[in-house]
PDB file of C-alpha atoms in Angstrom:
ATOM      1  CA  MET B   1       3.791  -0.587  22.601  1.00 59.00           C
ATOM      2  CA  VAL B   2       6.123   2.298  21.536  1.00 73.00           C
ATOM      3  CA  LYS B   3       5.281   3.457  18.011  1.00 85.00           C
ATOM      4  CA  PRO B   4       8.721   2.907  16.297  1.00 91.00           C
ATOM      5  CA  ILE B   5      10.899   5.771  14.700  1.00 94.00           C
ATOM      6  CA  PRO B   6      10.170   6.682  11.145  1.00 95.00           C
ATOM      7  CA  THR B   7      14.002   5.688  10.436  1.00 95.00           C
ATOM      8  CA  TYR B   8      16.112   6.598   6.676  1.00 96.00           C
ATOM      9  CA  LEU B   9      19.000   6.177   5.438  1.00 94.00           C
ATOM     10  CA  LEU B  10      21.103   8.189   2.867  1.00 93.00           C
ATOM     11  CA  THR B  11      23.388   6.765   0.982  1.00 90.00           C
ATOM     12  CA  GLY B  12      26.034   7.590  -1.940  1.00 87.00           C
ATOM     13  CA  PHE B  13      29.864   7.365  -2.758  1.00 81.00           C
ATOM     14  CA  LEU B  14      31.506  10.323  -1.478  1.00 76.00           C
ATOM     15  CA  GLY B  15      31.445  13.715  -3.006  1.00 82.00           C
ATOM     16  CA  SER B  16      27.296  12.376  -4.100  1.00 89.00           C
ATOM     17  CA  GLY B  17      25.164  15.268  -2.492  1.00 90.00           C
ATOM     18  CA  LYS B  18      24.715  13.801   0.576  1.00 89.00           C
ATOM     19  CA  THR B  19      25.438  16.567   3.221  1.00 87.00           C
ATOM     20  CA  THR B  20      23.375  19.072   0.965  1.00 91.00           C
ATOM     21  CA  VAL B  21      20.137  16.569   0.611  1.00 94.00           C
ATOM     22  CA  LEU B  22      20.693  16.316   3.980  1.00 93.00           C
ATOM     23  CA  LYS B  23      20.416  19.606   5.317  1.00 91.00           C
ATOM     24  CA  ARG B  24      17.624  20.170   3.246  1.00 93.00           C
ATOM     25  CA  LEU B  25      15.644  17.563   4.474  1.00 94.00           C
ATOM     26  CA  LEU B  26      16.496  19.521   8.126  1.00 93.00           C
ATOM     27  CA  THR B  27      15.157  22.313   7.174  1.00 93.00           C
ATOM     28  CA  THR B  28      11.614  21.170   6.031  1.00 95.00           C
ATOM     29  CA  LEU B  29      11.535  18.616   9.252  1.00 95.00           C
ATOM     30  CA  LYS B  30      12.102  21.678  12.068  1.00 93.00           C
ATOM     31  CA  ARG B  31       9.659  23.569   9.645  1.00 94.00           C
ATOM     32  CA  GLU B  32       6.842  21.587  11.023  1.00 95.00           C
ATOM     33  CA  GLY B  33       8.132  20.869  14.702  1.00 94.00           C
ATOM     34  CA  LYS B  34       9.964  17.315  14.131  1.00 94.00           C
ATOM     35  CA  LYS B  35      12.290  16.189  16.713  1.00 93.00           C
ATOM     36  CA  VAL B  36      15.416  14.584  14.291  1.00 94.00           C
ATOM     37  CA  VAL B  37      18.033  12.670  15.301  1.00 92.00           C
ATOM     38  CA  LEU B  38      20.559  12.305  12.628  1.00 90.00           C
ATOM     39  CA  VAL B  39      23.564   9.157  12.834  1.00 87.00           C
ATOM     40  CA  PHE B  40      27.077   9.620  11.071  1.00 80.00           C
ATOM     41  CA  ASN B  41      29.261   7.372  10.029  1.00 68.00           C
ATOM     42  CA  GLU B  42      32.333   8.228   9.426  1.00 56.00           C
ATOM     43  CA  LEU B  43      36.161   6.208   8.582  1.00 48.00           C
ATOM     44  CA  GLY B  44      37.923   8.338  10.700  1.00 44.00           C
ATOM     45  CA  GLU B  45      38.200  10.151  14.003  1.00 46.00           C
ATOM     46  CA  GLU B  46      36.443  12.381  13.694  1.00 45.00           C
ATOM     47  CA  ASN B  47      32.941  13.590  11.914  1.00 47.00           C
ATOM     48  CA  VAL B  48      34.372  16.687   9.146  1.00 46.00           C
ATOM     49  CA  GLU B  49      31.075  17.848   8.512  1.00 59.00           C
ATOM     50  CA  LYS B  50      29.989  18.408  12.094  1.00 56.00           C
ATOM     51  CA  HIS B  51      29.847  21.779  12.243  1.00 60.00           C
ATOM     52  CA  TYR B  52      26.772  21.716   9.383  1.00 68.00           C
ATOM     53  CA  PHE B  53      24.836  20.130  11.967  1.00 78.00           C
ATOM     54  CA  SER B  54      26.192  21.682  15.468  1.00 69.00           C
ATOM     55  CA  ASP B  55      22.433  22.220  16.900  1.00 74.00           C
ATOM     56  CA  GLU B  56      21.066  18.524  15.833  1.00 78.00           C
ATOM     57  CA  THR B  57      21.222  16.230  18.477  1.00 79.00           C
ATOM     58  CA  MET B  58      24.194  13.298  16.829  1.00 78.00           C
ATOM     59  CA  LEU B  59      25.014   9.630  17.632  1.00 81.00           C
ATOM     60  CA  GLU B  60      28.730   9.187  16.118  1.00 76.00           C
ATOM     61  CA  LEU B  61      30.082   6.087  15.238  1.00 72.00           C
ATOM     62  CA  LEU B  62      33.865   6.898  13.865  1.00 57.00           C
ATOM     63  CA  ASN B  63      37.022   4.892  13.086  1.00 54.00           C
ATOM     64  CA  GLY B  64      34.868   2.678  10.529  1.00 52.00           C
ATOM     65  CA  CYS B  65      31.983   1.575   8.239  1.00 49.00           C
ATOM     66  CA  ILE B  66      28.736   0.614   9.507  1.00 48.00           C
ATOM     67  CA  CYS B  67      28.576  -1.579   7.049  1.00 49.00           C
ATOM     68  CA  CYS B  68      31.935  -3.385   8.462  1.00 49.00           C
ATOM     69  CA  THR B  69      33.711  -2.894  11.375  1.00 49.00           C
ATOM     70  CA  ILE B  70      30.893  -1.201  13.611  1.00 53.00           C
ATOM     71  CA  GLN B  71      28.126  -2.601  12.489  1.00 64.00           C
ATOM     72  CA  ASP B  72      26.979  -4.591  15.842  1.00 71.00           C
ATOM     73  CA  ASP B  73      28.702  -1.246  17.586  1.00 70.00           C
ATOM     74  CA  MET B  74      26.333   0.759  15.792  1.00 75.00           C
ATOM     75  CA  ARG B  75      23.256  -1.554  16.878  1.00 81.00           C
ATOM     76  CA  MET B  76      24.477  -1.403  20.580  1.00 80.00           C
ATOM     77  CA  GLU B  77      24.940   2.284  20.278  1.00 81.00           C
ATOM     78  CA  LEU B  78      21.595   3.089  18.591  1.00 86.00           C
ATOM     79  CA  GLN B  79      19.429   0.263  21.172  1.00 85.00           C
ATOM     80  CA  GLN B  80      21.186   2.634  24.261  1.00 84.00           C
ATOM     81  CA  PHE B  81      20.627   5.809  22.309  1.00 86.00           C
ATOM     82  CA  LEU B  82      16.876   4.874  22.187  1.00 87.00           C
ATOM     83  CA  LYS B  83      16.527   3.865  25.935  1.00 83.00           C
ATOM     84  CA  THR B  84      17.211   7.579  26.615  1.00 80.00           C
ATOM     85  CA  ASN B  85      16.297  10.147  24.364  1.00 71.00           C
ATOM     86  CA  GLN B  86      12.151   9.068  23.715  1.00 71.00           C
ATOM     87  CA  ALA B  87      10.889  11.612  22.020  1.00 84.00           C
ATOM     88  CA  ILE B  88      12.345  11.115  18.748  1.00 91.00           C
ATOM     89  CA  ASP B  89       9.888  11.930  15.702  1.00 94.00           C
ATOM     90  CA  VAL B  90      12.815  11.045  12.562  1.00 95.00           C
ATOM     91  CA  LEU B  91      15.877   9.372  12.479  1.00 94.00           C
ATOM     92  CA  ILE B  92      17.925   9.667   9.552  1.00 94.00           C
ATOM     93  CA  ILE B  93      21.257   7.851   8.718  1.00 91.00           C
ATOM     94  CA  GLU B  94      24.324   8.896   6.829  1.00 87.00           C
ATOM     95  CA  GLY B  95      26.677   6.196   5.959  1.00 76.00           C
ATOM     96  CA  THR B  96      30.101   6.691   4.773  1.00 64.00           C
ATOM     97  CA  GLY B  97      30.439   7.077   0.723  1.00 58.00           C
ATOM     98  CA  ILE B  98      31.125   3.210   1.132  1.00 55.00           C
ATOM     99  CA  ALA B  99      28.288   1.954   3.148  1.00 61.00           C
ATOM    100  CA  ASN B 100      26.465  -1.319   2.018  1.00 70.00           C
ATOM    101  CA  PRO B 101      23.128  -0.338   1.977  1.00 78.00           C
ATOM    102  CA  VAL B 102      21.817  -3.816   3.040  1.00 75.00           C
ATOM    103  CA  GLU B 103      24.467  -4.739   5.818  1.00 75.00           C
ATOM    104  CA  VAL B 104      22.798  -0.791   7.452  1.00 81.00           C
ATOM    105  CA  ILE B 105      19.181  -2.468   6.520  1.00 83.00           C
ATOM    106  CA  GLU B 106      20.223  -5.399   8.292  1.00 80.00           C
ATOM    107  CA  ALA B 107      21.614  -3.796  11.772  1.00 82.00           C
ATOM    108  CA  LEU B 108      17.906  -1.676  11.887  1.00 88.00           C
ATOM    109  CA  THR B 109      16.202  -4.654  11.188  1.00 88.00           C
ATOM    110  CA  HIS B 110      17.587  -7.026  13.544  1.00 87.00           C
ATOM    111  CA  PRO B 111      15.784  -8.435  16.365  1.00 86.00           C
ATOM    112  CA  VAL B 112      16.757  -5.859  18.757  1.00 86.00           C
ATOM    113  CA  LEU B 113      16.006  -2.663  16.810  1.00 90.00           C
ATOM    114  CA  ILE B 114      13.059  -3.779  14.832  1.00 90.00           C
ATOM    115  CA  GLU B 115       9.640  -3.397  16.329  1.00 89.00           C
ATOM    116  CA  LYS B 116      11.532   0.386  17.871  1.00 91.00           C
ATOM    117  CA  VAL B 117      12.635   1.872  13.959  1.00 93.00           C
ATOM    118  CA  ASP B 118      10.487   1.837  11.598  1.00 93.00           C
ATOM    119  CA  LEU B 119      12.873   1.660   7.513  1.00 93.00           C
ATOM    120  CA  MET B 120      10.588   4.218   5.820  1.00 94.00           C
ATOM    121  CA  SER B 121      13.392   3.615   2.562  1.00 94.00           C
ATOM    122  CA  VAL B 122      16.920   3.873   1.758  1.00 93.00           C
ATOM    123  CA  ILE B 123      17.955   7.099  -0.902  1.00 95.00           C
ATOM    124  CA  SER B 124      20.793   7.087  -2.615  1.00 94.00           C
ATOM    125  CA  LEU B 125      22.911   9.592  -4.356  1.00 94.00           C
ATOM    126  CA  ILE B 126      24.219   9.057  -7.486  1.00 93.00           C
ATOM    127  CA  ASP B 127      26.633  11.804  -9.022  1.00 93.00           C
ATOM    128  CA  VAL B 128      25.687  11.018 -12.972  1.00 94.00           C
ATOM    129  CA  SER B 129      28.699  13.490 -13.726  1.00 92.00           C
ATOM    130  CA  HIS B 130      31.228  10.571 -12.794  1.00 89.00           C
ATOM    131  CA  PHE B 131      28.759   7.667 -12.503  1.00 90.00           C
ATOM    132  CA  LEU B 132      30.693   6.132 -15.598  1.00 87.00           C
ATOM    133  CA  GLU B 133      34.036   6.525 -14.307  1.00 84.00           C
ATOM    134  CA  TYR B 134      33.121   5.090 -11.854  1.00 79.00           C
ATOM    135  CA  GLN B 135      32.021   2.003 -14.279  1.00 78.00           C
ATOM    136  CA  SER B 136      35.173   1.940 -15.940  1.00 75.00           C
ATOM    137  CA  LEU B 137      37.231  -1.458 -15.752  1.00 64.00           C
ATOM    138  CA  PHE B 138      40.077   0.902 -16.211  1.00 63.00           C
ATOM    139  CA  SER B 139      39.395   4.107 -14.056  1.00 64.00           C
ATOM    140  CA  SER B 140      38.446   2.015 -11.082  1.00 66.00           C
ATOM    141  CA  SER B 141      38.652  -0.696  -8.513  1.00 72.00           C
ATOM    142  CA  LYS B 142      36.813  -3.832  -8.611  1.00 76.00           C
ATOM    143  CA  GLU B 143      35.879  -2.990  -5.070  1.00 74.00           C
ATOM    144  CA  ILE B 144      35.087   0.365  -6.075  1.00 76.00           C
ATOM    145  CA  ARG B 145      32.081  -1.056  -8.723  1.00 80.00           C
ATOM    146  CA  ARG B 146      30.779  -3.778  -6.663  1.00 80.00           C
ATOM    147  CA  MET B 147      29.835  -1.373  -3.781  1.00 79.00           C
ATOM    148  CA  LEU B 148      28.217   0.933  -6.453  1.00 84.00           C
ATOM    149  CA  LYS B 149      26.545  -1.706  -7.320  1.00 86.00           C
ATOM    150  CA  GLN B 150      25.325  -3.140  -4.002  1.00 84.00           C
ATOM    151  CA  GLN B 151      24.134   0.895  -3.001  1.00 86.00           C
ATOM    152  CA  ILE B 152      22.144   0.812  -6.013  1.00 90.00           C
ATOM    153  CA  THR B 153      20.741  -2.741  -5.910  1.00 88.00           C
ATOM    154  CA  PHE B 154      19.356  -1.788  -2.570  1.00 87.00           C
ATOM    155  CA  SER B 155      18.406   1.613  -2.790  1.00 91.00           C
ATOM    156  CA  SER B 156      13.830   1.780  -2.895  1.00 93.00           C
ATOM    157  CA  LEU B 157      15.151   5.747  -4.054  1.00 95.00           C
ATOM    158  CA  LEU B 158      17.500   6.643  -6.528  1.00 96.00           C
ATOM    159  CA  LEU B 159      18.218  10.249  -7.234  1.00 97.00           C
ATOM    160  CA  LEU B 160      20.533  11.075 -10.462  1.00 97.00           C
ATOM    161  CA  ASN B 161      22.482  13.896  -9.108  1.00 96.00           C
ATOM    162  CA  LYS B 162      24.463  16.774 -10.995  1.00 95.00           C
ATOM    163  CA  ILE B 163      22.701  16.286 -13.553  1.00 96.00           C
ATOM    164  CA  ASP B 164      23.856  20.010 -14.988  1.00 96.00           C
ATOM    165  CA  LEU B 165      27.591  18.671 -15.315  1.00 95.00           C
ATOM    166  CA  VAL B 166      26.273  16.245 -18.369  1.00 95.00           C
ATOM    167  CA  ASN B 167      24.977  16.104 -21.527  1.00 96.00           C
ATOM    168  CA  HIS B 168      22.233  14.662 -22.776  1.00 96.00           C
ATOM    169  CA  GLN B 169      23.823  11.536 -24.618  1.00 96.00           C
ATOM    170  CA  LYS B 170      25.704  10.779 -21.579  1.00 95.00           C
ATOM    171  CA  LEU B 171      22.508  11.335 -19.085  1.00 96.00           C
ATOM    172  CA  GLU B 172      20.756   8.901 -20.982  1.00 96.00           C
ATOM    173  CA  LYS B 173      23.811   6.419 -20.614  1.00 95.00           C
ATOM    174  CA  VAL B 174      24.110   6.801 -17.019  1.00 95.00           C
ATOM    175  CA  LYS B 175      19.875   6.209 -16.904  1.00 95.00           C
ATOM    176  CA  LEU B 176      20.659   2.576 -19.194  1.00 95.00           C
ATOM    177  CA  LYS B 177      23.346   1.007 -16.324  1.00 93.00           C
ATOM    178  CA  ILE B 178      21.896   2.262 -13.380  1.00 94.00           C
ATOM    179  CA  SER B 179      18.186   0.816 -14.830  1.00 95.00           C
ATOM    180  CA  SER B 180      19.834  -3.044 -15.759  1.00 93.00           C
ATOM    181  CA  LEU B 181      20.803  -2.822 -11.587  1.00 91.00           C
ATOM    182  CA  LYS B 182      18.374  -1.039  -9.578  1.00 91.00           C
ATOM    183  CA  ARG B 183      15.286  -3.025  -8.419  1.00 87.00           C
ATOM    184  CA  GLU B 184      11.305  -2.274 -10.805  1.00 86.00           C
ATOM    185  CA  GLN B 185      10.057  -0.397  -8.021  1.00 86.00           C
ATOM    186  CA  ALA B 186      12.475   1.968  -7.100  1.00 92.00           C
ATOM    187  CA  PRO B 187      12.188   5.506  -8.994  1.00 94.00           C
ATOM    188  CA  MET B 188      15.260   7.393 -10.366  1.00 96.00           C
ATOM    189  CA  LEU B 189      15.298  11.182 -10.438  1.00 96.00           C
ATOM    190  CA  GLU B 190      16.446  13.953 -12.057  1.00 96.00           C
ATOM    191  CA  CYS B 191      18.795  17.151 -10.017  1.00 96.00           C
ATOM    192  CA  LYS B 192      21.130  19.108  -9.819  1.00 94.00           C
ATOM    193  CA  TYR B 193      22.344  20.785  -5.999  1.00 92.00           C
ATOM    194  CA  GLY B 194      20.341  17.769  -4.509  1.00 92.00           C
ATOM    195  CA  GLU B 195      16.935  20.359  -5.271  1.00 94.00           C
ATOM    196  CA  VAL B 196      14.221  17.362  -4.430  1.00 94.00           C
ATOM    197  CA  ASP B 197      10.902  18.335  -2.925  1.00 95.00           C
ATOM    198  CA  PRO B 198      11.606  16.825   0.701  1.00 94.00           C
ATOM    199  CA  HIS B 199       8.853  15.495   1.073  1.00 95.00           C
ATOM    200  CA  TYR B 200       8.761  13.439  -1.422  1.00 96.00           C
ATOM    201  CA  LEU B 201      11.942  11.888  -0.147  1.00 96.00           C
ATOM    202  CA  LEU B 202      10.223  11.536   2.944  1.00 95.00           C
ATOM    203  CA  GLU B 203       7.352   9.449   1.424  1.00 94.00           C
ATOM    204  CA  ARG B 204       7.426   5.343   2.575  1.00 93.00           C
ATOM    205  CA  ARG B 205       9.176   3.002   0.139  1.00 91.00           C
ATOM    206  CA  MET B 206       9.744  -0.101   2.270  1.00 89.00           C
ATOM    207  CA  VAL B 207       7.615  -2.158   5.102  1.00 86.00           C
ATOM    208  CA  THR B 208       7.961  -3.787   7.442  1.00 82.00           C
ATOM    209  CA  PHE B 209       5.718  -6.332   9.472  1.00 78.00           C
ATOM    210  CA  THR B 210       6.090  -6.790  12.452  1.00 72.00           C
ATOM    211  CA  ASN B 211       3.053  -9.076  14.192  1.00 61.00           C
ATOM    212  CA  GLU B 212       0.044 -10.758  13.239  1.00 49.00           C
ATOM    213  CA  GLU B 213      -2.066  -8.164  13.033  1.00 47.00           C
ATOM    214  CA  THR B 214      -3.568  -7.064   9.070  1.00 41.00           C
ATOM    215  CA  HIS B 215      -1.749  -5.141   7.770  1.00 46.00           C
ATOM    216  CA  HIS B 216      -2.964  -2.157   5.180  1.00 45.00           C
ATOM    217  CA  HIS B 217       0.147  -1.672   2.758  1.00 46.00           C
ATOM    218  CA  HIS B 218       0.355  -2.869   0.041  1.00 44.00           C
ATOM    219  CA  SER B 219       3.629  -4.752  -0.614  1.00 44.00           C
ATOM    220  CA  HIS B 220       4.474  -4.800  -4.542  1.00 45.00           C
ATOM    221  CA  HIS B 221       4.811  -0.618  -4.529  1.00 54.00           C
ATOM    222  CA  HIS B 222       7.588  -1.370  -2.035  1.00 62.00           C
ATOM    223  CA  PRO B 223      10.965  -2.789  -3.531  1.00 63.00           C
ATOM    224  CA  PHE B 224      11.919  -3.612   0.401  1.00 77.00           C
ATOM    225  CA  GLN B 225      10.131  -5.787   3.122  1.00 84.00           C
ATOM    226  CA  ALA B 226      11.529  -7.040   6.517  1.00 87.00           C
ATOM    227  CA  LEU B 227       9.051  -9.678   8.116  1.00 90.00           C
ATOM    228  CA  LYS B 228       9.421 -10.786  11.287  1.00 90.00           C
ATOM    229  CA  LEU B 229       7.144 -14.466  11.810  1.00 92.00           C
ATOM    230  CA  SER B 230       7.240 -15.518  16.328  1.00 86.00           C
ATOM    231  CA  VAL B 231       8.642 -18.484  17.374  1.00 89.00           C
ATOM    232  CA  THR B 232       7.889 -20.897  20.246  1.00 89.00           C
ATOM    233  CA  ASP B 233       8.736 -23.935  19.667  1.00 91.00           C
ATOM    234  CA  PRO B 234      12.391 -25.343  18.774  1.00 93.00           C
ATOM    235  CA  ILE B 235      11.957 -26.538  15.348  1.00 92.00           C
ATOM    236  CA  ASP B 236      13.513 -28.762  12.154  1.00 93.00           C
ATOM    237  CA  LYS B 237      16.943 -27.197  11.093  1.00 93.00           C
ATOM    238  CA  LYS B 238      16.688 -29.813   7.530  1.00 92.00           C
ATOM    239  CA  LYS B 239      12.636 -28.393   6.913  1.00 93.00           C
ATOM    240  CA  PHE B 240      13.287 -24.624   7.740  1.00 95.00           C
ATOM    241  CA  GLU B 241      17.247 -24.731   5.565  1.00 94.00           C
ATOM    242  CA  HIS B 242      14.556 -25.982   2.806  1.00 94.00           C
ATOM    243  CA  TRP B 243      11.258 -23.615   3.747  1.00 95.00           C
ATOM    244  CA  LEU B 244      14.168 -20.559   3.398  1.00 95.00           C
ATOM    245  CA  LYS B 245      15.767 -22.129   0.231  1.00 93.00           C
ATOM    246  CA  ARG B 246      11.607 -22.852  -1.748  1.00 91.00           C
ATOM    247  CA  GLN B 247      11.458 -18.636  -0.904  1.00 90.00           C
ATOM    248  CA  GLY B 248      13.350 -18.101  -4.336  1.00 86.00           C
ATOM    249  CA  GLU B 249      14.906 -15.146  -5.339  1.00 81.00           C
ATOM    250  CA  THR B 250      12.827 -13.196  -3.623  1.00 83.00           C
ATOM    251  CA  LEU B 251      14.123 -13.982   0.085  1.00 88.00           C
ATOM    252  CA  LEU B 252      17.694 -11.663   0.370  1.00 84.00           C
ATOM    253  CA  ARG B 253      18.641 -12.439   3.629  1.00 87.00           C
ATOM    254  CA  ALA B 254      17.087 -14.319   6.583  1.00 91.00           C
ATOM    255  CA  LYS B 255      18.845 -13.975  10.395  1.00 91.00           C
ATOM    256  CA  GLY B 256      16.833 -14.835  13.820  1.00 91.00           C
ATOM    257  CA  PHE B 257      17.404 -17.061  16.933  1.00 93.00           C
ATOM    258  CA  VAL B 258      16.151 -20.518  17.188  1.00 94.00           C
ATOM    259  CA  ARG B 259      16.020 -23.304  18.901  1.00 93.00           C
ATOM    260  CA  ILE B 260      16.642 -26.263  17.129  1.00 93.00           C
ATOM    261  CA  LEU B 261      14.829 -29.926  17.520  1.00 91.00           C
ATOM    262  CA  HIS B 262      16.435 -32.220  20.502  1.00 88.00           C
ATOM    263  CA  SER B 263      19.293 -28.831  21.605  1.00 90.00           C
ATOM    264  CA  ASP B 264      19.031 -26.972  24.568  1.00 88.00           C
ATOM    265  CA  SER B 265      20.692 -23.946  23.105  1.00 91.00           C
ATOM    266  CA  LEU B 266      19.290 -21.373  21.219  1.00 94.00           C
ATOM    267  CA  TYR B 267      20.698 -20.122  18.294  1.00 94.00           C
ATOM    268  CA  SER B 268      21.487 -17.083  16.027  1.00 92.00           C
ATOM    269  CA  PHE B 269      21.070 -17.724  12.547  1.00 93.00           C
ATOM    270  CA  GLN B 270      22.156 -15.782   9.909  1.00 89.00           C
ATOM    271  CA  TYR B 271      20.943 -17.104   6.032  1.00 90.00           C
ATOM    272  CA  ALA B 272      22.311 -15.643   2.329  1.00 83.00           C
ATOM    273  CA  SER B 273      22.598 -16.665  -1.082  1.00 79.00           C
ATOM    274  CA  LYS B 274      20.966 -19.915  -0.537  1.00 85.00           C
ATOM    275  CA  GLN B 275      23.251 -20.648   2.691  1.00 89.00           C
ATOM    276  CA  ILE B 276      22.220 -21.014   6.120  1.00 92.00           C
ATOM    277  CA  ASN B 277      25.070 -20.780   9.541  1.00 92.00           C
ATOM    278  CA  PHE B 278      23.755 -21.088  12.992  1.00 94.00           C
ATOM    279  CA  SER B 279      25.745 -20.226  16.379  1.00 92.00           C
ATOM    280  CA  GLU B 280      25.067 -20.432  20.022  1.00 91.00           C
ATOM    281  CA  ALA B 281      23.326 -17.339  21.237  1.00 89.00           C
ATOM    282  CA  GLU B 282      22.660 -15.442  24.687  1.00 82.00           C
ATOM    283  CA  GLU B 283      20.009 -17.064  26.535  1.00 79.00           C
ATOM    284  CA  ASP B 284      18.136 -13.615  26.627  1.00 81.00           C
ATOM    285  CA  MET B 285      17.572 -13.351  22.738  1.00 86.00           C
ATOM    286  CA  GLU B 286      13.921 -13.492  21.443  1.00 87.00           C
ATOM    287  CA  MET B 287      12.677 -16.457  19.297  1.00 91.00           C
ATOM    288  CA  CYS B 288      12.124 -14.727  16.337  1.00 92.00           C
ATOM    289  CA  ILE B 289      12.887 -15.432  12.322  1.00 93.00           C
ATOM    290  CA  ILE B 290      13.388 -12.140   9.833  1.00 92.00           C
ATOM    291  CA  LEU B 291      13.182 -12.106   6.537  1.00 92.00           C
ATOM    292  CA  ILE B 292      15.015  -9.883   4.195  1.00 88.00           C
ATOM    293  CA  GLY B 293      13.194  -9.209   0.260  1.00 85.00           C
ATOM    294  CA  THR B 294      11.643  -8.085  -2.297  1.00 80.00           C
ATOM    295  CA  GLY B 295       8.080  -8.680  -3.491  1.00 79.00           C
ATOM    296  CA  LEU B 296       7.720 -10.756  -0.651  1.00 83.00           C
ATOM    297  CA  ILE B 297       4.015 -11.944  -0.029  1.00 84.00           C
ATOM    298  CA  GLU B 298       3.375 -11.321   3.949  1.00 86.00           C
ATOM    299  CA  LYS B 299       0.317 -14.029   4.244  1.00 88.00           C
ATOM    300  CA  GLU B 300       1.553 -16.402   1.900  1.00 90.00           C
ATOM    301  CA  ILE B 301       4.937 -16.593   4.221  1.00 92.00           C
ATOM    302  CA  ARG B 302       3.003 -16.735   7.000  1.00 91.00           C
ATOM    303  CA  GLU B 303       0.968 -20.021   6.007  1.00 91.00           C
ATOM    304  CA  SER B 304       3.442 -21.854   4.564  1.00 92.00           C
ATOM    305  CA  PHE B 305       5.656 -21.607   7.493  1.00 93.00           C
ATOM    306  CA  GLU B 306       2.720 -22.751   9.946  1.00 90.00           C
ATOM    307  CA  LYS B 307       2.287 -25.783   7.242  1.00 90.00           C
ATOM    308  CA  GLU B 308       6.154 -26.322   6.755  1.00 90.00           C
ATOM    309  CA  VAL B 309       8.405 -25.285   9.517  1.00 89.00           C
ATOM    310  CA  LYS B 310       5.912 -25.296  12.573  1.00 75.00           C
ATOM    311  CA  ASN B 311       3.940 -27.992  11.815  1.00 61.00           C
ATOM    312  CA  ARG B 312       5.388 -30.863  13.351  1.00 51.00           C
ATOM    313  CA  SER B 313       2.906 -33.600  13.382  1.00 43.00           C
ATOM    314  CA  ASP B 314       4.343 -35.844  10.362  1.00 43.00           C
ATOM    315  CA  TRP B 315       8.308 -36.170  12.504  1.00 38.00           C
ATOM    316  CA  LEU B 316       7.961 -35.519  16.049  1.00 38.00           C
TER     317      LEU B 316
END
């Protein structure tokens, strides 16, 4: 089996300093002899920052946002790109400034990609000089406030950039607000001009479990986990839904492809906010369940799934 490619998502609102940080990361990785592929997402028809990376291998997704209009295109194009570009050491995705990280995480943990890419970290840049302004009811829109909250909540590392542009009092207010939104395990790091040790940025802060082998990652050190469960038999729809709900607030999303008892079809399902939706799927998709959450305990989840969903002796 081909080893999955270490992958990083760089997010942050417009003007937060993503390009500066990305250039520093590239310099370090190339110095170490790594082959890096950049995935750019732009709202318009052209990547206006393309000239900064003219010597790099790029995959451009234009005319939309990864998190809404072209999420499926991203998955399909990345899947096709990886088929024809095998010798990749690192994949870095720079989302548009209005991207929701959780939607990108979902795309990268799709059954066709979850064993091809290894999502290491979601790095969010925050412009501290404008953050409070963006949070204000009087100077920003509801959509901007919601987007910023999502970028903070679903990031595994937060870079508080441009600290040289604010005084101590304002910086403390920004930190207090961000602390109320972020995951407990996600560190905050203050910086200016995007000056951060690249090796610190490249540390693993997320973990994906894709098989039944014993893992050596300590899940509680990572804000987010993705867990893939293999499925071979049809499942009881109600038991499965009840099992998902019993996972509580630690389970943020679930998705995958399953067969349902007393039906001949393969179904795709999506689970979020304690609601599940099923729709018929193409028959060539692999049966599996993918869970995305924070503080997931792999052993307990696998055992409860085996006992409560896969063990069908009491209702066959």
